[in-house]
Short mmCIF file of C-alpha atoms in Angstrom, two decimals:
data_model
loop_
_atom_site.label_atom_id
_atom_site.label_comp_id
_atom_site.label_asym_id
_atom_site.label_seq_id
_atom_site.Cartn_x
_atom_site.Cartn_y
_atom_site.Cartn_z
CA MET A 1 -0.57 58.04 -26.01
CA VAL A 2 1.66 55.02 -27.06
CA MET A 3 3.50 51.80 -25.49
CA LYS A 4 5.10 48.44 -26.48
CA ALA A 5 3.78 45.13 -26.57
CA PHE A 6 3.78 41.88 -27.18
CA ILE A 7 1.56 40.57 -29.61
CA LEU A 8 1.51 37.00 -30.61
CA ARG A 9 2.15 36.68 -34.34
CA SER A 10 2.25 33.88 -36.61
CA CYS A 11 5.50 32.71 -38.35
CA ASN A 12 6.97 30.10 -41.08
CA SER A 13 9.76 29.23 -39.53
CA HIS A 14 11.41 30.89 -36.29
CA LYS A 15 14.76 30.01 -34.61
CA PHE A 16 13.12 27.78 -31.79
CA ASN A 17 10.97 26.08 -34.20
CA TRP A 18 7.75 27.93 -32.80
CA LYS A 19 4.47 28.61 -35.11
CA TYR A 20 3.47 31.80 -32.85
CA PHE A 21 5.90 34.09 -31.65
CA PRO A 22 5.83 37.30 -29.15
CA SER A 23 6.58 40.19 -31.26
CA LEU A 24 7.07 43.62 -29.92
CA GLU A 25 5.67 46.26 -31.20
CA PRO A 26 4.55 50.12 -30.58
CA ILE A 27 0.29 50.25 -29.71
CA ALA A 28 -1.95 52.68 -29.14
CA LEU A 29 -2.19 52.59 -25.07
CA PRO A 30 -5.45 51.03 -23.97
CA THR A 31 -8.26 52.80 -23.20
CA PHE A 32 -11.55 52.17 -20.82
CA ASN A 33 -14.45 50.21 -22.43
CA ASN A 34 -16.82 49.91 -19.55
CA GLN A 35 -16.92 51.95 -16.22
CA SER A 36 -15.58 48.81 -14.03
CA ASP A 37 -12.36 49.20 -15.78
CA VAL A 38 -8.65 50.80 -14.65
CA LEU A 39 -5.16 51.20 -16.21
CA VAL A 40 -2.72 49.46 -14.57
CA ALA A 41 1.61 50.29 -15.20
CA LEU A 42 2.63 47.30 -15.31
CA SER A 43 5.56 46.03 -13.10
CA ALA A 44 6.41 43.05 -13.54
CA ALA A 45 5.22 39.86 -15.90
CA SER A 46 5.40 36.13 -15.15
CA LEU A 47 6.09 33.31 -17.75
CA ASN A 48 3.66 29.91 -17.08
CA ARG A 49 3.87 26.85 -19.40
CA ARG A 50 0.69 28.38 -21.02
CA GLU A 51 3.28 30.72 -23.29
CA LEU A 52 5.57 27.67 -24.09
CA TRP A 53 2.76 25.76 -25.59
CA ILE A 54 1.09 28.47 -27.53
CA CYS A 55 4.64 29.50 -29.27
CA LYS A 56 4.52 25.79 -30.28
CA GLY A 57 0.82 26.02 -31.48
CA LEU A 58 -0.32 23.35 -29.02
CA TYR A 59 -2.52 25.05 -26.99
CA PRO A 60 -6.23 25.45 -28.07
CA ASN A 61 -8.10 28.19 -30.00
CA ILE A 62 -5.11 29.92 -30.38
CA VAL A 63 -5.50 33.35 -31.96
CA GLU A 64 -3.07 35.38 -33.34
CA GLY A 65 -3.21 39.74 -32.99
CA GLY A 66 -3.26 40.16 -29.54
CA ILE A 67 -1.05 40.72 -26.74
CA PHE A 68 0.69 38.08 -25.27
CA GLY A 69 1.08 37.25 -21.45
CA ALA A 70 -1.43 36.31 -18.15
CA ASP A 71 0.44 37.14 -14.59
CA ALA A 72 1.36 40.68 -13.71
CA SER A 73 1.67 43.07 -11.00
CA GLY A 74 2.27 46.78 -11.38
CA VAL A 75 0.51 50.05 -10.02
CA VAL A 76 -3.01 51.47 -10.45
CA VAL A 77 -2.44 55.00 -12.61
CA SER A 78 -5.83 55.60 -14.21
CA VAL A 79 -9.83 54.65 -13.64
CA ALA A 80 -12.71 55.02 -15.22
CA ASN A 81 -15.27 55.81 -12.35
CA LYS A 82 -14.52 58.48 -9.79
CA ARG A 83 -15.55 55.98 -7.04
CA ASN A 84 -12.54 53.75 -7.77
CA GLU A 85 -10.42 57.12 -7.63
CA SER A 86 -9.05 56.04 -4.33
CA LEU A 87 -7.40 52.92 -6.37
CA ILE A 88 -5.22 55.41 -8.17
CA GLY A 89 -1.06 54.63 -6.68
CA LYS A 90 -2.09 51.14 -5.21
CA LYS A 91 0.56 48.56 -6.37
CA VAL A 92 -1.48 45.23 -7.04
CA VAL A 93 -1.98 41.66 -8.57
CA ILE A 94 -3.53 41.41 -11.51
CA ASN A 95 -6.05 37.57 -11.98
CA PRO A 96 -5.82 36.99 -15.22
CA LEU A 97 -9.46 34.71 -14.83
CA VAL A 98 -12.13 37.12 -16.86
CA ASN A 99 -15.75 36.78 -16.42
CA LEU A 100 -15.67 34.03 -13.69
CA LEU A 101 -19.02 33.76 -11.87
CA SER A 102 -18.70 33.36 -7.92
CA ASP A 103 -20.31 29.47 -8.90
CA GLU A 104 -17.31 27.88 -9.83
CA GLU A 105 -19.34 25.34 -12.63
CA LYS A 106 -20.82 27.82 -14.33
CA LYS A 107 -19.28 29.88 -17.01
CA ASN A 108 -20.02 33.49 -17.68
CA PRO A 109 -22.21 34.10 -20.73
CA PHE A 110 -20.25 36.94 -21.95
CA GLY A 111 -17.07 34.52 -22.37
CA PHE A 112 -14.91 33.12 -19.81
CA GLY A 113 -11.00 33.04 -20.68
CA VAL A 114 -7.47 34.01 -19.16
CA LEU A 115 -5.73 37.34 -20.13
CA GLY A 116 -3.22 37.09 -22.94
CA LEU A 117 -4.78 35.35 -25.51
CA ALA A 118 -7.16 36.88 -28.07
CA PRO A 119 -10.12 38.41 -27.59
CA PHE A 120 -8.80 39.02 -24.14
CA THR A 121 -5.62 41.43 -23.59
CA GLY A 122 -2.74 39.94 -21.93
CA THR A 123 0.45 41.37 -19.22
CA PHE A 124 3.83 41.28 -21.92
CA SER A 125 3.42 45.28 -21.85
CA GLN A 126 4.21 48.75 -20.52
CA PHE A 127 0.03 48.76 -19.44
CA VAL A 128 -3.24 46.85 -19.56
CA VAL A 129 -7.10 47.63 -19.05
CA VAL A 130 -8.54 45.25 -16.83
CA PRO A 131 -11.98 45.27 -14.46
CA VAL A 132 -11.21 46.71 -11.43
CA ASP A 133 -12.55 43.57 -9.44
CA VAL A 134 -9.45 40.97 -10.53
CA LEU A 135 -7.30 43.29 -8.52
CA LYS A 136 -5.92 42.36 -5.22
CA GLU A 137 -3.81 44.81 -3.19
CA LYS A 138 0.00 43.57 -3.57
CA PRO A 139 1.27 41.88 -0.26
CA ASN A 140 3.85 44.50 1.67
CA HIS A 141 6.43 41.73 2.34
CA LEU A 142 7.12 41.39 -1.60
CA SER A 143 8.28 42.76 -4.12
CA SER A 144 6.97 43.88 -8.01
CA ILE A 145 8.87 40.65 -8.95
CA GLN A 146 7.88 37.93 -6.89
CA ALA A 147 4.43 39.05 -6.56
CA ALA A 148 4.17 38.96 -10.43
CA ALA A 149 5.06 34.78 -9.76
CA ILE A 150 2.03 34.57 -7.84
CA PRO A 151 -1.44 34.33 -9.92
CA LEU A 152 -1.97 31.23 -12.48
CA ALA A 153 0.45 28.94 -10.59
CA GLY A 154 -0.65 30.29 -7.00
CA LEU A 155 -4.56 29.73 -7.79
CA THR A 156 -4.04 26.39 -9.50
CA ALA A 157 -2.16 25.51 -6.31
CA TRP A 158 -4.25 26.94 -3.99
CA ARG A 159 -7.56 25.03 -5.03
CA ALA A 160 -5.38 21.53 -5.69
CA VAL A 161 -4.31 21.65 -2.21
CA PHE A 162 -7.18 22.94 0.12
CA THR A 163 -10.17 23.09 -1.99
CA LYS A 164 -9.82 19.99 -3.45
CA ALA A 165 -7.63 17.59 -1.14
CA ASN A 166 -8.67 19.36 1.87
CA VAL A 167 -4.98 20.33 3.11
CA LYS A 168 -4.77 20.03 7.02
CA GLU A 169 -2.51 20.41 9.82
CA ASN A 170 -0.52 17.75 10.57
CA GLN A 171 -1.44 15.65 7.31
CA ARG A 172 0.72 13.80 5.68
CA ILE A 173 0.98 15.05 2.00
CA LEU A 174 2.27 14.08 -1.12
CA ILE A 175 3.53 16.86 -3.91
CA THR A 176 4.77 15.38 -7.19
CA GLY A 177 7.20 17.24 -10.17
CA ILE A 178 9.02 19.56 -7.55
CA GLY A 179 10.26 22.29 -9.19
CA SER A 180 7.39 23.90 -11.89
CA GLY A 181 5.54 27.15 -10.57
CA VAL A 182 2.73 25.23 -9.31
CA SER A 183 3.99 22.28 -7.38
CA ILE A 184 6.24 24.98 -5.68
CA PHE A 185 3.50 26.62 -4.70
CA ALA A 186 1.68 23.51 -3.68
CA ALA A 187 4.92 23.03 -1.19
CA GLN A 188 4.82 25.72 0.24
CA PHE A 189 1.10 25.99 0.77
CA ALA A 190 0.98 22.58 2.28
CA VAL A 191 4.05 23.42 4.76
CA ALA A 192 2.11 26.63 6.09
CA ALA A 193 -0.43 24.95 7.01
CA GLY A 194 0.99 22.34 9.43
CA ALA A 195 0.91 19.51 7.06
CA GLN A 196 4.13 16.48 6.71
CA VAL A 197 5.21 17.30 3.25
CA PHE A 198 6.79 14.75 0.78
CA VAL A 199 8.24 15.62 -2.92
CA THR A 200 9.77 13.88 -6.12
CA SER A 201 11.72 14.96 -9.26
CA THR A 202 13.42 13.09 -11.33
CA ASN A 203 15.94 15.51 -10.03
CA ASP A 204 17.91 15.39 -7.01
CA ALA A 205 18.95 18.74 -7.11
CA LYS A 206 15.63 19.72 -6.82
CA ILE A 207 14.39 17.49 -4.30
CA GLU A 208 17.73 19.08 -2.44
CA ARG A 209 16.51 22.49 -2.70
CA ALA A 210 12.97 21.76 -1.82
CA ILE A 211 13.94 20.55 1.71
CA ASN A 212 16.16 23.73 2.17
CA GLU A 213 14.06 26.28 1.21
CA LEU A 214 10.41 25.08 1.13
CA HIS A 215 11.55 23.03 4.52
CA VAL A 216 9.77 19.75 3.19
CA ILE A 217 10.56 16.63 5.33
CA GLY A 218 11.82 14.85 2.18
CA GLY A 219 11.50 13.31 -1.39
CA VAL A 220 12.57 10.62 -4.02
CA ASN A 221 13.15 10.40 -7.35
CA THR A 222 10.63 9.03 -9.23
CA GLN A 223 13.70 7.46 -11.80
CA ASN A 224 14.07 4.93 -9.32
CA ASN A 225 11.69 2.01 -10.05
CA SER A 226 10.89 1.58 -6.23
CA TRP A 227 10.45 5.41 -5.77
CA SER A 228 7.61 4.75 -3.64
CA SER A 229 8.75 1.74 -1.40
CA GLU A 230 11.74 4.00 -0.75
CA LEU A 231 9.37 6.81 0.54
CA LEU A 232 7.45 4.83 2.36
CA THR A 233 10.74 3.85 4.63
CA LYS A 234 11.21 7.98 4.91
CA THR A 235 7.74 7.72 6.72
CA ASN A 236 8.44 4.58 8.62
CA GLY A 237 5.65 3.14 6.64
CA GLU A 238 2.84 5.85 7.59
CA LEU A 239 0.48 6.12 4.06
CA PHE A 240 -0.38 9.20 2.95
CA ASP A 241 -3.51 11.62 3.25
CA ALA A 242 -2.76 13.16 -0.23
CA VAL A 243 -1.38 13.18 -3.41
CA ILE A 244 -0.86 16.66 -5.27
CA ASP A 245 -0.28 16.07 -8.67
CA GLY A 246 1.22 17.64 -12.38
CA VAL A 247 2.84 14.56 -13.54
CA ALA A 248 0.50 11.60 -13.70
CA GLY A 249 1.46 9.24 -16.64
CA GLN A 250 2.49 5.69 -15.24
CA LEU A 251 3.75 7.26 -11.60
CA VAL A 252 -0.46 7.02 -10.64
CA ASN A 253 -0.25 3.17 -10.15
CA ASN A 254 2.26 4.68 -7.59
CA TYR A 255 0.08 6.91 -5.66
CA ILE A 256 -2.06 4.50 -4.58
CA LYS A 257 0.34 2.05 -3.33
CA VAL A 258 1.60 4.81 -0.89
CA LEU A 259 -2.17 6.41 -0.12
CA ARG A 260 -4.07 5.55 3.38
CA PRO A 261 -7.84 4.26 2.41
CA GLY A 262 -10.10 7.13 2.20
CA SER A 263 -7.21 9.14 0.48
CA ILE A 264 -7.62 12.38 -2.06
CA ILE A 265 -5.41 12.51 -5.28
CA SER A 266 -5.75 16.53 -5.88
CA MET A 267 -4.24 16.18 -10.05
CA TYR A 268 -3.73 19.43 -11.61
CA GLY A 269 -1.81 18.36 -14.50
CA ALA A 270 -0.27 15.90 -16.49
CA SER A 271 3.00 16.64 -17.49
CA ALA A 272 4.35 12.72 -18.19
CA GLY A 273 1.14 12.03 -20.49
CA ARG A 274 -1.41 9.87 -19.94
CA SER A 275 -2.34 6.68 -17.43
CA ARG A 276 -2.79 4.41 -19.84
CA GLN A 277 -2.93 1.41 -17.56
CA LEU A 278 -4.52 2.51 -14.43
CA ASN A 279 -5.42 0.31 -11.20
CA ILE A 280 -9.06 1.02 -10.97
CA GLN A 281 -10.07 -1.69 -8.76
CA SER A 282 -6.96 -0.80 -6.09
CA LEU A 283 -8.33 2.95 -6.62
CA PHE A 284 -12.07 2.15 -5.55
CA LEU A 285 -11.15 -0.71 -3.18
CA LYS A 286 -9.02 1.80 -1.46
CA ASN A 287 -11.71 4.50 -1.25
CA ILE A 288 -9.33 6.83 -2.99
CA GLU A 289 -10.87 9.85 -4.26
CA LEU A 290 -9.30 11.21 -7.72
CA ARG A 291 -10.27 14.88 -7.84
CA GLY A 292 -9.14 17.13 -11.22
CA THR A 293 -8.72 20.38 -10.68
CA SER A 294 -8.00 24.30 -12.77
CA LEU A 295 -7.20 27.51 -12.03
CA GLY A 296 -9.63 28.50 -9.32
CA THR A 297 -12.40 31.20 -8.44
CA ASP A 298 -12.48 34.88 -7.88
CA GLN A 299 -12.78 34.40 -4.07
CA GLU A 300 -9.69 31.71 -3.85
CA PHE A 301 -7.83 34.09 -5.66
CA ALA A 302 -8.60 36.54 -2.57
CA ASP A 303 -8.38 33.61 -0.02
CA MET A 304 -4.82 32.93 -1.47
CA ILE A 305 -3.79 36.12 -1.67
CA ASP A 306 -4.47 36.44 2.52
CA PHE A 307 -3.23 33.54 3.23
CA ILE A 308 0.49 34.42 1.77
CA ASN A 309 0.09 38.19 3.36
CA GLN A 310 -0.46 35.98 6.54
CA LYS A 311 1.49 33.06 6.31
CA GLN A 312 4.35 36.09 4.67
CA ILE A 313 5.38 32.97 2.33
CA ILE A 314 7.61 34.40 -0.48
CA PRO A 315 7.31 32.94 -4.24
CA ILE A 316 10.37 31.39 -5.58
CA VAL A 317 11.69 32.74 -8.58
CA ASP A 318 14.23 31.21 -10.55
CA LYS A 319 15.64 33.95 -13.03
CA THR A 320 14.47 37.30 -14.19
CA TYR A 321 14.62 38.61 -17.77
CA ASN A 322 14.81 42.08 -19.24
CA PHE A 323 11.63 43.03 -21.22
CA TYR A 324 13.15 42.90 -24.55
CA ASP A 325 14.33 39.02 -23.77
CA LEU A 326 11.02 37.97 -23.81
CA GLU A 327 11.49 34.98 -26.80
CA ASN A 328 14.54 33.68 -24.91
CA ALA A 329 12.80 33.38 -21.28
CA ILE A 330 9.75 31.21 -23.02
CA ASN A 331 12.67 29.20 -24.99
CA ASP A 332 14.40 28.42 -21.08
CA MET A 333 10.89 27.62 -20.29
CA ASP A 334 10.84 24.09 -22.47
CA THR A 335 14.84 23.62 -20.61
CA ASN A 336 12.87 22.18 -17.33
CA ASN A 337 16.30 23.28 -15.96
CA HIS A 338 14.55 26.25 -13.33
CA MET A 339 13.07 25.63 -9.78
CA GLY A 340 10.18 28.13 -9.60
CA LYS A 341 9.21 30.99 -11.62
CA LEU A 342 10.40 33.15 -14.65
CA ILE A 343 9.97 36.82 -14.47
CA ILE A 344 9.95 39.09 -16.96
CA ASP A 345 10.91 42.53 -15.61
CA ILE A 346 8.94 45.64 -17.04
CA GLU A 347 9.11 48.10 -14.47
CA SER A 348 12.96 48.08 -14.83
CA CYS A 349 12.86 48.44 -19.19
CA ASP A 350 14.10 51.59 -21.11
CA LYS A 351 11.22 54.51 -20.05
CA GLN A 352 11.99 55.72 -23.86
CA ILE A 353 10.00 53.01 -25.21
CA LEU A 354 6.64 55.16 -24.08
CA SER A 355 6.21 58.46 -25.96
CA LYS A 356 3.72 60.64 -26.87
#
């Protein structure tokens, strides 16, 4: 059996000035390597900024020749071990983290990684073979497109909000850079937990959408130099319990101004770059904890899916692309005009691309 998949290839020139690009190629259907393996027919795949960085050559340890992509939803069509036959026909979401031990501080000696960069095969293809323990049944209230949006962005947000920031009901939470997949999930999770959520952005339209669609209380535009004072007027001077941050840069000192003593900054990214003049004195005098966070554990993934089920959370999808339009989808991510996830619809693509 032959399928088509996007293989990461290097290039000397590209219309988007990339160093690597996803090449659509016919390849053999993947086979089982272990008794724990299952074959999943993919329905949809989600883009992450990771794919853009890889194409630009800015991601560490890039190895060409493997199938691209990390996030996906699909249907189990075959299993290596008859004990798993009950899974056949199940609609699933794939956790793209490979070989992560239950102890979050340790990595498996056989090699930790994320699907979509060799040697770990990716999800921009019609089928993928993965270990059974990375699968979680798709929430019934979600379409395959919506479910594909969850894995990396959702897991990163879950860990940042609950494991690191310990967000609880009635706490006042600031989520920065609203519009990205992680920040949107963070807002949805915190609101669903009963927190009082505010957001920041450099785009007023995204703030309005967050108020109307994510049900946050309010937000401020950080292009305004006095944004931290403006934010506190919206809370009647009440300080924040935590900041969930993927921006960093020179904004971190402003976070310290709006945080109460003993609060937390949960930082999962730095889209604005390094914080070159961090006010360390204010940080320790207010007993503020700066906690770095990235991705999450298998248990956190399972807990996140259960929470999405319980709270009936619906991921925000900005745009869905045809399977063949992957390059343009990745390039669109570079504009930062989207609000929510960009999804590749695999299920509805031309069925003729699979042949014997």
